XYZ file of C-alpha atoms in Angstrom:
229
model
C 30.366 110.975 -61.821
C 31.588 110.875 -58.195
C 27.838 110.366 -56.973
C 27.519 107.518 -59.329
C 30.556 105.816 -58.317
C 29.306 106.190 -54.651
C 25.974 104.524 -55.456
C 27.733 101.771 -57.134
C 29.958 101.086 -54.160
C 26.827 101.260 -51.881
C 24.976 98.902 -54.188
C 28.040 96.438 -54.286
C 28.356 96.614 -50.273
C 24.889 95.770 -49.897
C 25.085 92.844 -52.297
C 28.054 91.689 -50.531
C 26.139 91.898 -47.038
C 23.373 90.030 -48.615
C 25.614 87.239 -49.950
C 27.165 87.219 -46.389
C 23.803 86.817 -44.712
C 22.698 84.156 -47.096
C 25.991 82.271 -46.362
C 25.471 82.663 -42.633
C 21.929 81.198 -42.932
C 22.963 78.335 -45.037
C 25.761 77.662 -42.600
C 23.417 77.728 -39.590
C 20.858 75.333 -41.445
C 23.940 73.141 -42.135
C 24.890 73.096 -38.605
C 21.510 72.369 -37.404
C 21.068 69.621 -39.923
C 24.334 68.280 -38.926
C 23.392 68.554 -35.087
C 19.683 67.053 -35.497
C 20.726 64.090 -37.804
C 22.419 62.398 -35.138
C 19.318 62.731 -32.602
C 17.059 61.093 -35.306
C 19.434 58.278 -35.960
C 19.876 57.708 -32.105
C 16.128 57.625 -31.685
C 15.494 55.165 -34.622
C 17.943 53.029 -33.067
C 16.527 53.114 -29.633
C 13.124 52.259 -31.369
C 14.776 49.125 -33.176
C 16.421 47.972 -30.070
C 13.199 48.087 -28.251
C 11.387 46.420 -30.771
C 13.803 43.485 -30.854
C 13.894 43.542 -26.949
C 10.179 42.898 -27.419
C 10.410 40.415 -30.019
C 12.879 38.786 -27.909
C 10.925 38.739 -24.962
C 7.665 37.282 -26.756
C 9.748 34.600 -28.015
C 11.055 33.701 -24.873
C 7.664 33.759 -23.259
C 6.369 31.659 -26.125
C 9.354 29.060 -25.519
C 8.398 28.968 -21.805
C 4.645 28.430 -22.392
C 5.639 25.782 -24.787
C 8.105 24.196 -22.312
C 5.471 24.385 -19.399
C 2.826 22.899 -21.542
C 4.961 20.039 -22.581
C 6.267 19.363 -19.000
C 2.353 19.384 -17.694
C 1.712 16.889 -20.442
C 4.413 14.840 -19.689
C 3.750 14.960 -15.953
C 0.015 14.127 -16.713
C 1.079 11.235 -19.055
C 3.521 9.922 -16.307
C 0.786 10.051 -13.616
C -1.734 8.184 -15.840
C 0.747 5.742 -16.624
C 1.725 5.299 -12.899
C -1.858 4.992 -11.944
C -2.858 2.541 -14.608
C 0.322 0.485 -13.635
C -0.569 0.487 -10.038
C -4.182 -0.377 -10.630
C -3.139 -3.277 -12.903
C -0.856 -4.519 -10.132
C -3.417 -4.135 -7.347
C -5.833 -5.938 -9.323
C -3.407 -8.697 -10.362
C -2.715 -9.133 -6.802
C -6.221 -9.093 -5.389
C -7.151 -11.543 -8.365
C -4.337 -13.811 -7.452
C -5.141 -13.641 -3.632
C -8.443 -14.368 -4.108
C -7.789 -17.202 -6.587
C -5.358 -18.781 -4.030
C -8.002 -18.387 -1.303
C -10.680 -19.929 -3.509
C -8.423 -22.798 -4.505
C -7.283 -23.386 -0.828
C -10.895 -23.429 0.256
C -12.111 -25.722 -2.453
C -8.836 -27.801 -2.076
C -9.896 -28.179 1.882
C -13.429 -28.738 1.224
C -12.462 -31.672 -1.203
C -10.018 -33.114 1.125
C -12.640 -32.819 4.055
C -15.201 -34.769 2.016
C -12.894 -37.369 -0.009
C -9.487 -37.225 1.865
C -8.022 -39.785 4.529
C -9.850 -39.397 8.067
C -6.560 -37.853 9.166
C -6.753 -34.948 6.446
C -10.575 -34.617 6.919
C -10.701 -34.285 10.606
C -7.208 -32.777 11.826
C -7.579 -28.978 13.348
C -8.604 -27.281 16.019
C -12.209 -27.593 17.725
C -13.742 -25.346 20.381
C -16.648 -24.911 22.934
C -16.455 -22.089 25.298
C -13.144 -22.296 27.494
C -12.304 -25.640 25.997
C -10.324 -26.152 22.831
C -9.362 -29.516 21.440
C -6.347 -29.980 18.746
C -6.286 -32.850 16.796
C -2.930 -33.231 14.792
C -2.090 -36.123 12.348
C 1.372 -37.574 12.940
C 0.963 -40.693 10.584
C -1.233 -41.882 7.826
C -3.863 -42.910 10.300
C -2.742 -41.887 13.654
C -3.254 -38.677 15.439
C -2.178 -36.964 18.676
C -5.105 -34.975 20.703
C -4.223 -32.219 23.185
C -7.242 -30.720 25.200
C -6.705 -27.487 26.837
C -9.655 -26.501 29.454
C -9.675 -23.421 31.470
C -11.655 -23.226 34.681
C -10.587 -19.818 35.672
C -7.656 -17.169 34.990
C -5.601 -19.027 37.464
C -6.455 -22.528 36.821
C -6.604 -24.697 33.904
C -6.408 -28.313 32.776
C -4.796 -30.186 30.011
C -4.892 -33.653 28.635
C -2.937 -35.471 26.036
C -3.785 -38.935 24.136
C -3.263 -40.641 20.897
C -4.863 -43.228 18.545
C -5.938 -44.385 15.300
C -8.800 -43.676 13.148
C -11.369 -46.562 12.910
C -15.041 -46.644 11.487
C -18.432 -48.081 12.479
C -21.949 -47.752 11.532
C -21.737 -44.187 13.211
C -18.864 -42.884 11.382
C -15.229 -42.234 12.312
C -13.713 -42.284 15.686
C -10.594 -42.487 17.715
C -10.053 -44.708 20.643
C -7.395 -44.001 23.298
C -5.866 -45.760 26.360
C -3.056 -43.464 27.197
C -4.605 -40.265 28.240
C -2.721 -37.951 30.680
C -4.379 -35.358 32.498
C -2.517 -32.411 34.261
C -3.976 -29.628 36.385
C -1.835 -26.117 36.382
C -2.346 -23.233 38.704
C -0.926 -19.775 38.394
C -0.185 -16.864 41.011
C -1.121 -13.244 40.512
C 2.143 -12.727 38.221
C 0.787 -15.097 35.577
C 3.651 -17.633 36.528
C 2.971 -21.204 37.112
C 2.561 -22.004 40.709
C 1.895 -25.627 40.781
C 1.496 -28.659 38.432
C -0.390 -31.642 39.438
C -0.545 -35.097 37.272
C -4.366 -36.157 38.088
C -4.157 -39.363 36.341
C -2.154 -41.495 33.757
C -3.509 -44.318 31.332
C -6.963 -42.796 31.094
C -9.270 -44.056 28.239
C -12.101 -42.726 26.065
C -12.875 -42.055 22.391
C -13.493 -39.153 20.234
C -16.148 -39.272 17.509
C -16.005 -37.290 14.384
C -19.011 -36.092 12.120
C -18.185 -33.365 9.463
C -16.623 -30.352 11.378
C -17.847 -31.524 14.740
C -16.653 -33.812 17.314
C -17.701 -35.354 20.734
C -15.634 -36.690 23.450
C -16.314 -39.889 25.595
C -14.202 -39.384 28.538
C -14.118 -42.852 30.334
C -12.177 -41.711 33.347
C -14.407 -38.740 34.325
C -17.333 -38.215 31.721
C -16.052 -34.621 32.019
C -17.383 -33.804 28.453
C -20.548 -35.662 28.158
C -23.192 -34.071 25.865
C -20.665 -31.402 24.794
C -20.251 -31.013 21.071
C -17.090 -29.263 19.905
C -16.994 -27.341 16.491
C -14.059 -26.818 14.150
């Protein structure tokens, strides 16, 4: 009987120890689960955050690309518009200038062909070192100035005036108030002396289109010379 009780007590003790061990293992597993769970949650949160950051970055990049493309398109459009405007302005200006030039030339040609003698023949004529300026001062009256250089240090000037007349050979201006002056210069280019050679000189200028000849009765200085406008 005593042995039976002892055996039962032993069995009870073994059962108690087994239950204790099972409880300890269960507690250990629960603790492990308790410890591991936060780690799993934290990793998921990190992955979610990383994914969100990647998505945000992709969205930002796409927005930047869209903005850049829009800016490039706007810039190109503005450049094309500016180029077109500049081209139109330049073309308009060139056309206007060409038209004005053509109109002026046509008007001048018409005037020279059909206008009054003063309108047709006034202007500058030249040959070599000599220039002749014909300037209209009235409907039919002109003043004429002749500049003739003989060297870098000397030149002569004539002034006269007269009215246009016409004969079978065309238009001419007769004058009787011609004045000749000679000028001399020093090495500095300043006038050194002025001499009035004569006053009351007579002569005539004959006009033919864009040419004239000068018949100087005082000295015949220009006989045979044709001056061109």
